[in-house]
Amino acid sequence: MAGTTINHQMDFYSKYPKTLVAVDSIIFGFNQNDLELKLLLLKRNFEPAKGEWSLMGGFLQPDESLDDAAKRIVLQLTGLADVYMEQLYAFGELDRDPGGRIVSISYFSLIKINEYDRQLAKENGARWIPLSEIPELIFDHSEMVENALRKLRIRARTQPIGFELLPEKFTIPQLQRLYEAIYQMPFDKRNFRRKLLSMGLLEKMDEKEKETSKKGAYYYQFNKEKYEELLQKGFNFEL
Amino acid sequence: MAGTTINHQMDFYSKYPKTLVAVDSIIFGFNQNDLELKLLLLKRNFEPAKGEWSLMGGFLQPDESLDDAAKRIVLQLTGLADVYMEQLYAFGELDRDPGGRIVSISYFSLIKINEYDRQLAKENGARWIPLSEIPELIFDHSEMVENALRKLRIRARTQPIGFELLPEKFTIPQLQRLYEAIYQMPFDKRNFRRKLLSMGLLEKMDEKEKETSKKGAYYYQFNKEKYEELLQKGFNFEL
DNA sequence: CCAAAAGTGTTCATCGTACACCCATGT
DNA sequence: ACATGGGTGTACGATGAACACTTTTGG
């Protein structure tokens, strides 16, 4: 490919060495039934390390940006196109992949677990694995996961991203259970509710969720416009 | 270079497209005389964008890790080998560099401004530029700088990295001036001193600094061992 | 003796945290 | 009627923020 001109770009740098670049995606989901945060992992069906557990990944193509590659990878595995995603870190040790020298950039994605394409995931050999049961992963993927979890915990405290893991409408207890799963610790329900509602970002609906209790819990919706508006005024989300 | 085997690695991935990878370094320094945080920037002496201001950067070599490349780049410009450094972000837009498709990974470095090799920097066309006077930079380098500054501000609040920008021994007022430069706001000197000393990470010396005042201010040293020890016990640095 | 920077305590408001009881309803 | 999860208010301690005067000493 050396010498190919893309996008009307010049080619001033053709004498410099190129590197294989990959993108690996840590895909988080939350299932309200078993109350555990999960990762979408897959068994590699190619060499090296065929048959072992790994993250979903792929090589960066010459005509796509890093973000595009990350989107493509999640789309390929889940069928979802509009997914919350954040770049995490570039892993660049020489021997991180025994199959060749690869620089890999990790992204984490938060998906609404009820919306993904089960069929597609199955075809790719993917499975949802609870955090507590994550197996050994290939190469430095375990490090990527730890790193992602650390960042998720920081982000979830300071940005309203928990909602990305829940359906459009959700109840306060559901939201609390999500945060408890993320931080692996219990929260006081009065304090939790007060803090969240005090920010004025949740809109109460008339409808109740009646599956998990006889009394039923009111559904709420996250008001993104309101959040953007408050952001302008210097508001800081903080749990 | 395709097909080269490094480090006893196999070559399972030779059919995939490679990309040019660069590392760009945002180098911070602090000069106590003019009380401004500064960046080490250079005028590019090669095409494209020759003569314009940019960050120091370089291409990733096949036999070095990303971290190694970042170290090499800072060493080339400053002569310093042991520098605090942190990876920031991978920039991967297709058209970010008009000279060709490059994925660039940014790092920030904190250096003790009295220790760098002035001669070497000069030869490379580098200059220290105060934050308030940063010119237009090439490509997305301005974005990299903003990004670095944001991260530096977050880090300096939650990790004891300010000391990387000061000499081994420093006074409390000097440290305060540094933080005021980082956050571009004044701090209350009583609160500042109390909070820092209360962590027990600074060791008072007998010597006084007498350049900037007649009374003189005691020198302190940061006790790294103590910090590591406290870290184990769950301590969190927080300014 | 005076200018200039270093050093020192207290008060108040705010926020996080701990904690126990009533409510609604499906079975 | 009772079991189950939803919903509510208050008190206390800790922490961050504001604020003014004394000390030292070179010139």
XYZ file of C-alpha atoms (C1' of nucleotides) in Angstrom, chain A residues 173 189-190 193-194 212 215 218, chain D residues 3-10:
16
model
C -34.053 1.388 42.066
C -31.316 4.421 48.736
C -32.434 7.682 50.307
C -32.385 9.099 45.172
C -32.015 12.543 46.691
C -40.240 -6.432 40.415
C -46.261 -1.383 44.709
C -42.175 5.083 38.691
C -44.617 -10.258 52.354
C -42.071 -7.481 49.194
C -39.892 -3.775 47.367
C -40.879 1.570 46.885
C -40.675 5.786 48.891
C -39.599 9.516 52.455
C -36.757 13.324 56.439
C -33.484 14.531 59.909
